[in-house]
Coordinates of C-alpha atoms and ligand atoms in Angstrom, one line a residue:
M1 CA -76.3 143.6 14.8
A2 CA -76.3 144.1 11.4
E3 CA -79.8 141.8 10.6
R4 CA -81.1 141.2 7.7
G5 CA -84.6 142.4 6.2
H6 CA -87.6 140.6 5.0
N7 CA -86.1 140.3 1.5
G8 CA -82.7 138.8 2.9
A9 CA -80.6 142.8 2.5
R10 CA -78.2 143.7 4.9
K11 CA -79.7 146.2 7.0
T12 CA -77.5 148.7 7.7
H13 CA -78.7 150.4 10.8
V14 CA -77.5 149.6 14.2
R15 CA -78.6 150.4 17.4
G16 CA -76.3 150.3 20.2
I17 CA -75.7 153.4 23.2
G18 CA -74.6 156.6 22.5
V19 CA -71.9 157.3 25.2
S20 CA -69.7 160.4 23.8
P21 CA -71.5 162.9 21.9
G22 CA -70.8 163.9 18.0
V23 CA -71.6 162.9 14.8
V24 CA -68.7 161.4 12.5
I25 CA -68.6 160.0 9.1
G26 CA -65.4 157.8 8.1
P27 CA -63.7 154.3 7.1
V28 CA -63.5 152.0 9.8
F29 CA -60.6 150.2 10.8
V30 CA -61.5 146.9 12.9
L31 CA -59.3 146.4 16.1
T32 CA -57.9 143.1 16.1
S33 CA -55.4 142.0 18.5
Q34 CA -52.6 140.9 15.7
A35 CA -49.1 141.7 15.7
V36 CA -47.5 142.8 19.0
T37 CA -44.0 144.5 18.6
V38 CA -41.8 143.5 21.7
V39 CA -38.5 145.6 22.8
E40 CA -35.9 143.8 23.7
T41 CA -34.1 145.2 27.0
S42 CA -30.7 143.5 28.6
L43 CA -31.9 142.8 32.5
R44 CA -29.7 142.7 35.7
P45 CA -29.5 139.4 37.4
D46 CA -31.6 140.9 40.4
E47 CA -34.0 142.1 38.4
I48 CA -34.9 138.9 37.0
D49 CA -37.5 137.8 40.0
H50 CA -39.5 140.8 39.0
E51 CA -39.7 139.9 35.9
I52 CA -40.8 136.3 36.3
A53 CA -43.6 137.7 38.4
R54 CA -45.0 140.0 35.7
L55 CA -45.1 136.7 33.8
E56 CA -47.0 135.2 36.3
D57 CA -49.3 138.1 36.6
A58 CA -49.6 138.6 32.7
L59 CA -50.8 134.5 32.4
I60 CA -53.5 135.0 35.2
A61 CA -54.6 137.9 33.5
T62 CA -54.5 135.9 30.1
R63 CA -56.5 133.0 32.1
G64 CA -58.7 135.7 32.9
Q65 CA -59.6 137.1 29.9
L66 CA -60.0 133.7 27.5
K67 CA -62.3 132.5 30.2
A68 CA -64.2 135.6 30.3
I69 CA -64.3 135.5 26.5
M70 CA -65.3 131.4 26.6
E71 CA -68.4 132.1 28.7
D72 CA -69.0 135.0 26.7
L73 CA -69.4 133.0 23.8
G74 CA -70.9 130.1 25.5
A75 CA -73.9 132.3 26.2
R76 CA -74.2 133.5 22.7
A77 CA -73.1 130.9 20.6
G78 CA -73.2 128.1 22.4
V79 CA -70.8 125.6 24.0
R80 CA -69.4 124.2 20.9
D81 CA -68.3 127.6 19.8
A82 CA -66.7 128.6 23.5
S83 CA -64.5 125.4 23.3
I84 CA -62.6 127.0 20.7
L85 CA -60.6 128.4 23.3
D86 CA -60.1 125.5 25.1
A87 CA -56.8 124.7 23.3
H88 CA -55.6 127.9 24.0
L89 CA -55.8 127.2 27.7
M90 CA -54.0 124.3 27.2
V91 CA -51.3 125.8 25.7
L92 CA -51.5 128.3 29.0
D93 CA -51.5 125.6 31.3
D94 CA -48.5 123.9 29.6
R95 CA -46.2 124.3 32.6
A96 CA -43.3 122.9 30.4
F97 CA -43.9 126.2 27.9
V98 CA -43.9 128.2 30.6
D99 CA -40.9 126.6 32.5
E100 CA -39.1 127.2 29.1
I101 CA -39.9 131.1 28.9
I102 CA -38.4 131.4 32.8
A103 CA -35.3 129.3 31.5
Q104 CA -34.9 131.6 28.9
T105 CA -35.0 134.8 30.9
R106 CA -32.8 133.5 33.8
N107 CA -30.1 132.4 30.8
D108 CA -30.4 135.5 28.5
C109 CA -31.1 138.0 31.0
C110 CA -34.3 139.1 28.9
N111 CA -37.3 140.8 29.3
V112 CA -39.6 138.4 29.8
E113 CA -41.6 139.6 26.4
V114 CA -38.7 138.3 24.4
A115 CA -39.0 135.3 26.2
V116 CA -42.4 134.7 25.4
R117 CA -42.4 135.6 21.6
D118 CA -39.0 133.1 20.8
V119 CA -40.3 130.3 22.8
A120 CA -43.5 130.6 21.6
E121 CA -41.9 130.7 18.1
N122 CA -40.2 127.8 18.8
Y123 CA -43.1 125.7 19.3
A124 CA -44.9 127.0 16.7
K125 CA -42.2 126.0 13.7
V126 CA -42.2 122.5 16.0
L127 CA -46.0 122.0 15.3
A128 CA -45.8 123.2 12.1
S129 CA -43.6 120.4 10.8
L130 CA -45.6 117.7 12.1
K131 CA -47.9 115.3 10.0
D132 CA -50.8 115.2 12.4
D133 CA -53.2 117.6 11.0
Y134 CA -54.5 118.1 14.8
L135 CA -51.2 119.9 16.4
R136 CA -50.4 121.5 13.1
E137 CA -53.7 123.3 13.6
R138 CA -52.5 124.5 17.0
V139 CA -49.9 126.6 15.8
A140 CA -52.3 129.8 15.6
D141 CA -53.1 129.1 19.1
V142 CA -49.7 128.8 20.2
R143 CA -49.0 132.4 18.6
D144 CA -52.6 133.7 19.7
V145 CA -51.7 132.8 23.5
A146 CA -47.9 134.7 23.1
R147 CA -49.7 137.6 21.5
R148 CA -52.3 137.8 24.5
V149 CA -50.0 137.7 27.1
I150 CA -47.5 140.0 25.5
R151 CA -49.9 142.6 25.2
N152 CA -50.8 141.6 28.9
L153 CA -47.1 142.4 29.6
T154 CA -47.0 146.0 27.7
G155 CA -50.3 147.1 28.2
D156 CA -49.9 147.8 24.8
I157 CA -53.1 148.7 22.3
D158 CA -53.1 146.3 18.8
S159 CA -49.9 148.1 17.2
A160 CA -51.9 148.1 13.9
L161 CA -53.5 151.1 15.3
A162 CA -50.1 153.2 15.1
T163 CA -49.6 152.2 11.6
L164 CA -53.0 154.6 10.9
T165 CA -52.2 157.9 8.9
E166 CA -55.5 159.2 8.3
K167 CA -58.9 159.3 10.4
H168 CA -60.9 156.2 10.9
I169 CA -63.5 154.9 13.3
V170 CA -62.3 152.3 15.3
V171 CA -64.5 149.3 15.7
A172 CA -63.8 146.8 18.7
N173 CA -64.6 144.6 20.4
D174 CA -64.2 146.2 23.6
L175 CA -61.3 148.7 24.8
A176 CA -60.3 148.9 27.9
P177 CA -60.1 152.6 29.6
S178 CA -55.9 152.2 29.0
D179 CA -56.4 150.8 25.6
T180 CA -58.7 153.8 25.2
A181 CA -56.2 156.5 26.8
T182 CA -53.8 155.4 24.1
L183 CA -56.0 156.4 21.3
R184 CA -55.0 159.4 19.1
K185 CA -57.1 161.9 18.0
D186 CA -55.1 162.7 14.7
V187 CA -56.3 159.3 13.6
V188 CA -59.1 158.2 15.6
S189 CA -62.3 160.0 15.0
G190 CA -64.5 158.0 17.2
F191 CA -64.8 154.5 18.5
A192 CA -67.9 151.7 18.3
T193 CA -67.4 148.6 20.4
D194 CA -69.7 145.5 20.8
L195 CA -69.5 146.1 24.6
G196 CA -70.2 148.4 26.8
S197 CA -72.3 150.9 28.9
P198 CA -72.8 154.8 29.3
T199 CA -70.6 154.7 32.4
S200 CA -67.9 152.1 31.8
H201 CA -65.3 153.8 32.6
T202 CA -64.3 153.7 28.3
A203 CA -67.1 155.9 27.5
V204 CA -65.7 157.8 30.6
M205 CA -62.4 158.1 28.6
A206 CA -64.1 159.2 25.4
R207 CA -66.1 161.8 27.0
A208 CA -62.6 163.0 28.4
L209 CA -61.0 163.2 25.0
E210 CA -64.0 164.5 23.0
I211 CA -64.5 161.6 20.8
P212 CA -67.5 160.2 19.7
A213 CA -68.5 157.1 20.8
V214 CA -70.9 154.6 21.0
V215 CA -71.3 151.0 22.8
A216 CA -72.9 147.9 23.2
L217 CA -73.4 147.6 19.4
R218 CA -73.2 143.9 20.1
D219 CA -71.6 141.9 17.1
I220 CA -70.6 145.5 15.1
S221 CA -66.5 144.2 15.2
R222 CA -67.9 141.1 13.4
H223 CA -69.9 142.9 10.7
V224 CA -67.6 145.8 9.4
R225 CA -64.8 145.6 7.4
T226 CA -61.9 147.9 7.4
G227 CA -62.6 150.0 4.9
D228 CA -66.2 150.1 5.4
I229 CA -67.4 153.8 5.5
V230 CA -69.6 154.4 8.7
L231 CA -71.6 157.1 9.8
M232 CA -71.5 157.1 13.4
D233 CA -73.8 159.2 15.5
G234 CA -72.7 159.5 19.2
N235 CA -75.4 160.9 20.4
K236 CA -78.6 159.0 19.6
G237 CA -76.2 156.0 19.7
V238 CA -76.7 155.0 15.8
L239 CA -74.3 153.4 13.2
I240 CA -75.0 153.2 9.7
I241 CA -73.1 151.1 7.7
N242 CA -72.5 152.6 4.1
P243 CA -75.0 155.0 4.8
S244 CA -77.0 156.1 1.0
P245 CA -77.0 159.5 -0.3
E246 CA -79.8 160.3 1.3
E247 CA -79.3 159.3 4.8
L248 CA -75.9 161.2 4.5
K249 CA -78.2 164.5 3.4
E250 CA -80.6 163.7 6.1
Y251 CA -77.8 163.6 8.8
G252 CA -76.1 166.7 7.3
A253 CA -79.7 168.6 8.5
L254 CA -79.4 166.9 11.4
A255 CA -76.3 168.3 12.4
E256 CA -76.7 171.5 11.0
A257 CA -79.7 171.7 13.1
R258 CA -77.7 170.9 16.1
K259 CA -75.0 173.5 15.6
H260 CA -77.7 176.2 15.4
I261 CA -78.8 174.8 18.7
E262 CA -75.1 174.5 20.0
Q263 CA -74.8 178.2 19.2
G264 CA -77.4 178.9 21.1
L265 CA -75.9 177.0 24.3
N266 CA -72.6 179.0 23.3
R267 CA -74.6 182.8 24.0
I268 CA -75.2 181.1 27.3
L269 CA -71.5 180.4 28.3
N270 CA -70.4 183.1 30.7
E271 CA -73.5 183.3 32.6
P272 CA -74.1 181.8 35.7
A273 CA -76.3 178.4 36.2
E274 CA -79.2 179.8 38.0
T275 CA -82.4 179.1 37.8
P276 CA -85.6 181.2 36.4
D277 CA -86.7 182.1 39.7
G278 CA -83.0 182.5 41.2
H279 CA -81.5 179.6 42.8
R280 CA -77.8 179.0 41.6
I281 CA -76.4 175.8 41.2
V282 CA -72.4 174.7 41.3
L283 CA -72.1 173.7 37.9
S284 CA -68.3 172.3 37.4
A285 CA -66.3 169.8 35.5
N286 CA -65.5 166.2 35.6
I287 CA -62.1 165.7 34.3
E288 CA -59.3 162.7 34.0
H289 CA -56.4 164.6 32.3
I290 CA -54.9 168.1 33.1
D291 CA -54.9 168.5 29.4
E292 CA -58.5 168.8 30.3
L293 CA -58.4 172.4 31.8
D294 CA -59.0 173.8 28.4
A295 CA -62.2 172.2 28.0
V296 CA -63.7 173.0 31.5
R297 CA -62.7 176.9 30.7
Q298 CA -63.8 176.4 27.2
Y299 CA -67.4 175.1 28.0
G300 CA -67.7 177.4 31.3
A301 CA -67.6 175.0 34.4
E302 CA -66.8 176.7 37.4
G303 CA -63.9 174.6 38.7
V304 CA -63.4 170.4 38.8
G305 CA -65.9 168.9 40.5
L306 CA -64.2 165.7 40.4
F307 CA -61.0 164.7 39.4
R308 CA -60.1 161.4 38.6
S309 CA -56.5 160.8 40.1
E310 CA -56.5 157.1 39.2
Y311 CA -55.8 158.4 35.1
L312 CA -52.5 159.7 36.2
F313 CA -52.0 156.1 36.7
I314 CA -53.8 154.7 33.7
F315 CA -52.3 157.2 31.5
S316 CA -48.8 156.8 32.5
G317 CA -49.3 153.3 32.7
T318 CA -47.2 152.7 36.0
M319 CA -47.7 154.0 39.7
V320 CA -47.0 158.0 39.7
G321 CA -44.7 159.1 42.9
E322 CA -45.6 162.3 45.5
A323 CA -43.9 164.4 43.9
E324 CA -45.3 164.0 40.2
Q325 CA -48.6 164.2 41.5
A326 CA -48.2 167.1 43.5
V327 CA -46.8 168.6 40.7
A328 CA -50.3 167.8 38.8
Y329 CA -52.3 168.7 41.3
T330 CA -50.9 171.9 42.1
T331 CA -51.5 172.7 38.0
L332 CA -55.1 172.4 38.3
A333 CA -55.0 174.2 41.5
T334 CA -53.1 177.3 40.1
A335 CA -54.5 177.1 36.9
L336 CA -58.5 176.9 38.2
H337 CA -58.0 179.4 41.3
P338 CA -59.8 180.8 42.4
D339 CA -62.4 177.9 41.8
P340 CA -62.4 174.7 43.3
V341 CA -60.7 171.5 42.0
I342 CA -61.8 168.4 43.9
I343 CA -59.2 165.7 43.9
R344 CA -60.6 162.1 44.3
T345 CA -58.5 159.9 45.9
L346 CA -57.4 156.9 44.1
D347 CA -60.7 155.1 42.6
L348 CA -58.4 152.0 40.9
G349 CA -60.0 148.4 40.8
G350 CA -63.6 147.6 38.6
D351 CA -63.0 148.1 35.4
K352 CA -59.9 150.5 36.2
F353 CA -56.3 149.2 35.8
Y354 CA -53.2 151.2 34.7
R355 CA -51.7 147.4 34.0
D356 CA -53.5 145.0 31.9
S357 CA -52.2 142.6 34.5
M358 CA -53.7 143.8 37.4
A359 CA -57.2 142.5 35.7
S360 CA -59.3 139.5 36.3
H361 CA -57.3 138.9 40.0
E362 CA -60.7 139.0 41.9
D363 CA -63.9 136.9 41.1
N364 CA -65.7 139.9 41.7
P365 CA -64.0 143.4 41.3
F366 CA -66.8 145.7 41.8
L367 CA -67.1 144.6 44.7
G368 CA -63.7 143.5 45.9
C369 CA -60.5 145.6 46.7
R370 CA -61.2 148.6 44.9
S371 CA -61.0 152.1 45.7
I372 CA -61.0 153.6 48.8
R373 CA -60.3 149.9 50.2
L374 CA -56.4 149.6 48.4
S375 CA -55.8 152.8 49.4
L376 CA -56.3 151.7 52.8
Q377 CA -54.7 148.8 53.0
N378 CA -52.1 150.8 51.1
P379 CA -51.4 153.3 54.0
E380 CA -48.1 154.4 53.0
H381 CA -49.1 154.8 49.7
F382 CA -52.1 156.9 50.5
K383 CA -50.7 159.3 52.5
G384 CA -48.3 160.3 50.1
Q385 CA -51.6 161.0 47.7
M386 CA -52.6 162.9 50.5
R387 CA -49.5 164.6 51.2
A388 CA -49.4 165.4 47.4
V389 CA -53.0 166.7 47.4
L390 CA -51.9 168.8 50.6
R391 CA -48.9 170.6 49.1
A392 CA -51.6 171.6 46.0
S393 CA -53.7 173.2 48.4
A394 CA -51.5 175.4 49.4
T395 CA -51.4 177.0 46.2
G396 CA -55.2 177.1 45.0
N397 CA -58.8 176.2 46.4
V398 CA -58.0 172.4 46.7
K399 CA -60.7 169.8 48.4
M400 CA -60.1 166.3 48.7
M401 CA -62.6 163.4 48.7
Y402 CA -62.3 159.3 49.4
P403 CA -64.5 157.2 46.6
M404 CA -66.8 154.4 47.6
I405 CA -66.7 154.8 51.2
S406 CA -69.1 151.9 53.0
N407 CA -68.9 152.6 56.5
V408 CA -68.0 155.4 58.9
D409 CA -64.9 153.9 59.7
E410 CA -63.6 154.0 56.6
V411 CA -63.8 157.6 56.8
L412 CA -62.1 157.9 60.3
Q413 CA -59.5 155.4 58.9
A414 CA -58.9 158.0 55.9
N415 CA -58.7 161.0 58.4
A416 CA -56.4 159.5 60.6
L417 CA -54.4 159.1 57.9
L418 CA -54.7 162.7 56.5
A419 CA -53.6 164.1 60.1
E420 CA -50.4 161.7 60.0
A421 CA -50.1 163.4 56.6
K422 CA -50.5 166.8 57.8
Q423 CA -48.0 166.2 60.6
E424 CA -45.4 165.0 58.2
L425 CA -45.6 168.1 56.2
R426 CA -45.8 170.4 59.1
E427 CA -42.6 168.9 60.7
K428 CA -40.8 169.3 57.1
N429 CA -42.4 173.4 56.7
V430 CA -44.5 172.5 53.7
P431 CA -46.7 175.0 53.6
F432 CA -50.7 173.6 53.3
A433 CA -54.3 174.7 53.6
E434 CA -54.8 173.8 57.2
D435 CA -58.8 173.4 57.0
L436 CA -58.5 171.8 53.4
E437 CA -62.4 170.3 52.7
V438 CA -63.1 166.9 52.6
G439 CA -65.6 165.1 51.5
V440 CA -67.0 161.2 50.7
M441 CA -68.4 160.1 47.5
I442 CA -72.3 158.7 48.5
E443 CA -72.1 155.6 45.7
V444 CA -72.9 153.0 47.8
P445 CA -76.4 152.3 49.1
A446 CA -74.8 151.4 52.6
A447 CA -73.0 154.6 52.6
A448 CA -76.6 156.6 51.8
L449 CA -78.3 155.0 54.4
T450 CA -75.9 156.4 56.8
A451 CA -75.4 159.4 55.6
D452 CA -76.1 161.4 58.8
V453 CA -73.0 159.3 60.3
I454 CA -70.8 159.7 57.6
A455 CA -71.9 163.7 57.3
E456 CA -70.7 164.3 61.0
H457 CA -67.0 163.8 59.8
V458 CA -66.7 165.5 56.7
D459 CA -67.5 168.8 54.7
F460 CA -69.4 167.8 52.2
F461 CA -71.2 164.7 49.8
S462 CA -70.6 163.7 46.0
L463 CA -73.4 161.7 44.9
G464 CA -71.4 158.6 43.0
T465 CA -74.6 157.8 41.2
N466 CA -72.7 155.7 38.8
D467 CA -71.9 153.0 41.4
L468 CA -74.5 153.9 43.2
I469 CA -77.4 152.5 41.0
Q470 CA -74.8 149.9 39.9
Y471 CA -75.0 148.8 43.5
T472 CA -78.8 149.4 44.4
I473 CA -80.3 147.8 41.5
A474 CA -77.3 144.8 41.2
V475 CA -76.2 145.7 37.6
D476 CA -73.1 145.4 36.4
R477 CA -72.7 149.1 35.1
V478 CA -70.3 147.7 32.2
N479 CA -72.2 145.0 31.3
E480 CA -73.9 145.8 27.7
R481 CA -76.3 142.5 28.5
V482 CA -78.3 144.1 31.7
A483 CA -77.6 148.1 30.5
Y484 CA -81.9 147.9 30.3
L485 CA -82.2 147.3 33.8
Y486 CA -79.9 150.1 34.9
E487 CA -82.0 152.9 35.8
P488 CA -81.0 156.4 37.1
T489 CA -84.9 157.0 38.3
H490 CA -85.6 153.6 39.9
P491 CA -87.6 154.4 42.8
A492 CA -85.1 153.4 44.9
V493 CA -82.2 155.7 43.5
L494 CA -84.5 158.3 43.9
K495 CA -84.9 157.7 47.7
L496 CA -81.2 157.3 48.4
I497 CA -80.6 160.1 46.0
K498 CA -83.3 162.2 48.4
M499 CA -81.9 160.8 52.0
T500 CA -78.3 161.1 51.3
I501 CA -79.0 165.1 50.3
D502 CA -81.1 165.7 53.8
A503 CA -78.8 164.3 55.6
G504 CA -76.3 166.5 54.3
H505 CA -78.4 169.3 54.8
D506 CA -79.3 168.3 58.1
K507 CA -75.9 168.3 59.5
G508 CA -75.2 171.5 57.5
I509 CA -72.8 170.5 54.8
W510 CA -73.6 171.0 50.5
V511 CA -74.5 167.6 48.5
G512 CA -73.3 167.0 44.9
V513 CA -73.9 164.9 42.1
C514 CA -70.8 164.0 39.9
G515 CA -71.8 160.7 38.0
Q516 CA -73.0 160.6 34.8
M517 CA -76.8 161.3 35.7
A518 CA -75.8 164.7 36.5
A519 CA -74.8 165.4 32.8
D520 CA -78.2 164.7 31.2
P521 CA -80.2 167.6 30.7
V522 CA -83.5 165.3 31.1
M523 CA -82.4 164.2 34.5
A524 CA -80.4 167.3 35.6
P525 CA -84.0 169.4 36.7
L526 CA -85.0 166.4 38.9
L527 CA -81.6 166.6 40.8
V528 CA -82.4 170.2 42.0
G529 CA -85.7 169.4 42.7
L530 CA -84.1 167.0 45.0
G531 CA -82.2 169.8 46.3
V532 CA -78.7 169.2 45.4
D533 CA -76.2 172.3 45.7
E534 CA -73.8 171.1 42.7
L535 CA -73.5 168.9 39.4
S536 CA -70.0 168.2 38.2
V537 CA -70.5 166.7 34.7
A538 CA -68.3 166.3 31.8
P539 CA -66.8 169.4 30.2
Q540 CA -68.9 169.5 27.3
A541 CA -71.9 168.1 28.6
V542 CA -71.8 171.9 30.5
P543 CA -73.4 174.1 28.7
L544 CA -76.5 171.9 27.9
V545 CA -77.0 170.9 31.8
K546 CA -76.8 175.0 32.3
D547 CA -79.4 175.1 29.7
A548 CA -82.0 173.2 31.6
I549 CA -80.9 174.6 34.6
R550 CA -81.6 178.3 33.3
S551 CA -84.8 177.3 31.6
I552 CA -86.8 175.4 34.5
S553 CA -87.8 177.2 37.9
L554 CA -86.9 175.6 41.1
E555 CA -90.4 175.2 42.1
Q556 CA -91.0 173.2 39.1
S557 CA -88.1 171.2 39.8
R558 CA -89.3 170.4 43.0
T559 CA -92.7 169.6 41.9
L560 CA -91.2 167.5 39.7
A561 CA -89.2 165.4 42.2
L562 CA -92.2 164.9 44.7
L563 CA -93.6 163.5 41.7
A564 CA -90.9 161.0 40.8
L565 CA -90.5 160.0 44.5
Q566 CA -93.8 158.7 44.1
C567 CA -93.9 156.9 41.2
H568 CA -93.8 153.4 40.7
S569 CA -91.3 153.0 38.3
G570 CA -87.7 154.5 36.2
T571 CA -89.6 154.7 33.5
E572 CA -92.3 156.5 35.0
A573 CA -90.3 159.4 36.8
L574 CA -88.3 159.5 33.6
R575 CA -91.0 160.3 31.4
L576 CA -91.8 162.7 34.1
C577 CA -88.8 164.1 33.5
R578 CA -88.9 164.0 29.7
E579 CA -92.3 166.0 29.9
T580 CA -91.3 168.9 32.7
V581 CA -87.9 169.5 30.0
R582 CA -90.0 169.3 26.9
E583 CA -92.4 172.4 27.8
A584 CA -89.6 174.2 29.0
A585 CA -86.6 173.6 26.8
P586 CA -87.9 171.4 23.6
E587 CA -84.2 171.8 22.3
L588 CA -82.4 169.7 24.5
L589 CA -84.0 166.8 23.7
E590 CA -82.7 167.0 20.1
L591 CA -79.2 167.2 22.0
V592 CA -80.0 163.7 24.0
Ligands
PEP601 C1 -69.9 157.5 39.8 O1 -69.4 156.2 41.3 O2 -70.7 158.0 39.9 C2 -68.4 158.4 39.9 C3 -68.3 159.2 39.5 O3 -67.1 157.9 39.8 P1 -66.7 157.0 38.4 O4 -67.6 156.9 37.4 O5 -65.2 157.3 38.6 O6 -66.7 155.3 39.6
MG602 MG1 -67.8 155.6 41.5

């Protein structure tokens, strides 16, 4: 929040959470939900029912979003302000309004976006012509609701963004991963949002796109205006509005120092991730898009430890069939060969949807039908994905892993479907690797606590600390209001990590970490000390983490882990991590 100092002057430093590194300076573009573009399409009569179903989905999603905004406003500004959106909800719940949209869609055989736009415009015109002040004021509500519904139908990000011709720092209340996926790097040099957290999938996207980003800036989108100049530091999570020449100079010097350190990191690009006492760690990359293959090579990662396959769907905004998936996975496998690519099966749900209208169907989406649960409830589709992975396995070093496992039955069910998928390919003489390695993500406490049982049925574990932390501490990973509770070094989290690693090793399987915790050079040595075999991080974090591994001996890391496991609080354990890194590689602290 831009605060005011004791003399009333506008303070220009705003602190949030840096989620994607880099310092950028430039004009702001405030993203609001203004005009939306509607493309008109003629439909066949047999397509109309599907079109009406899309409308119902979009209405549900819009209602959910409006309620969420109202709750947020209610919490922050009091009930009076929140009730502003009551009128929006009334428009949405007006059956006559909805019936008219359905009637136009049926009569004109048009896409439903057109009907929403036309019916809303007619309503708005009638309201505008009335004498009653209250009703006249409802014109804006009708138009705003129609805009929201259309955006939910098209999955469209603010179309004004499309008009940008030069680089801007985009400031918004929030960005969905699907919105972030559509940001163009040629016109977006960074982004800053009121909401969000380091492990939200919007932050994951920012890192994938290598766009510097700061989130959790509370109400920044209401405090800056399009055209303001801001300096944004994605490492430290700071935004400076209209920076002074002194501040620019200071930051220039800092940027120089960081460049120097980064050049030093370049020198170890082709060196192994090995501790000074000779202990080797596999250091691989997390990616969401095939375009990131260049970054995997550029930053010296050993293959891909996590390919978030759901982003194939998010980027295309639609379901992706088996053949198309097989092409994508084969591209990864052949490009990385002989290094591995671990393809995670679909992890949709939570805060990840490929259409906005998928959102808000559940009261607790992170505890709902997401991820492996969704896959197991759609076995044909799941098998299609498995066949695509298997096809790619004939062309390179492919492994597959299941996300969000919470009990061994899910593993057994998934493995049974995998056996069927293999048999189907055999019958068609399609080649694949019979010994495809299969692992699970350990990201639910129940899975960590039963890791010994699960380990019997898989070839490896990958700890998804982003979710493991949220489920262990009961802290929503995307809610900035509880971000202070989100502690990777919380004693309970460290115990679950240790338990998982020990259970895996006892059963002779390797254990990695692919959550954001692994990408923090301050915490990576702790994970090494706890015994992990592999760390998988965003490509640009690879050099930093490698430097940390190469600077701190296994013996020091083990001592750190032993002490950290005895700490009573996450803060205490984090302090130990920082001290260890400060002694061995102080320059790293400059970058985080
Ligand atoms: C995790 O949960 O730690 C993880 C790597 O998966 P995602 O961030 O995609 O949920
Ligand atoms: Mg996860």
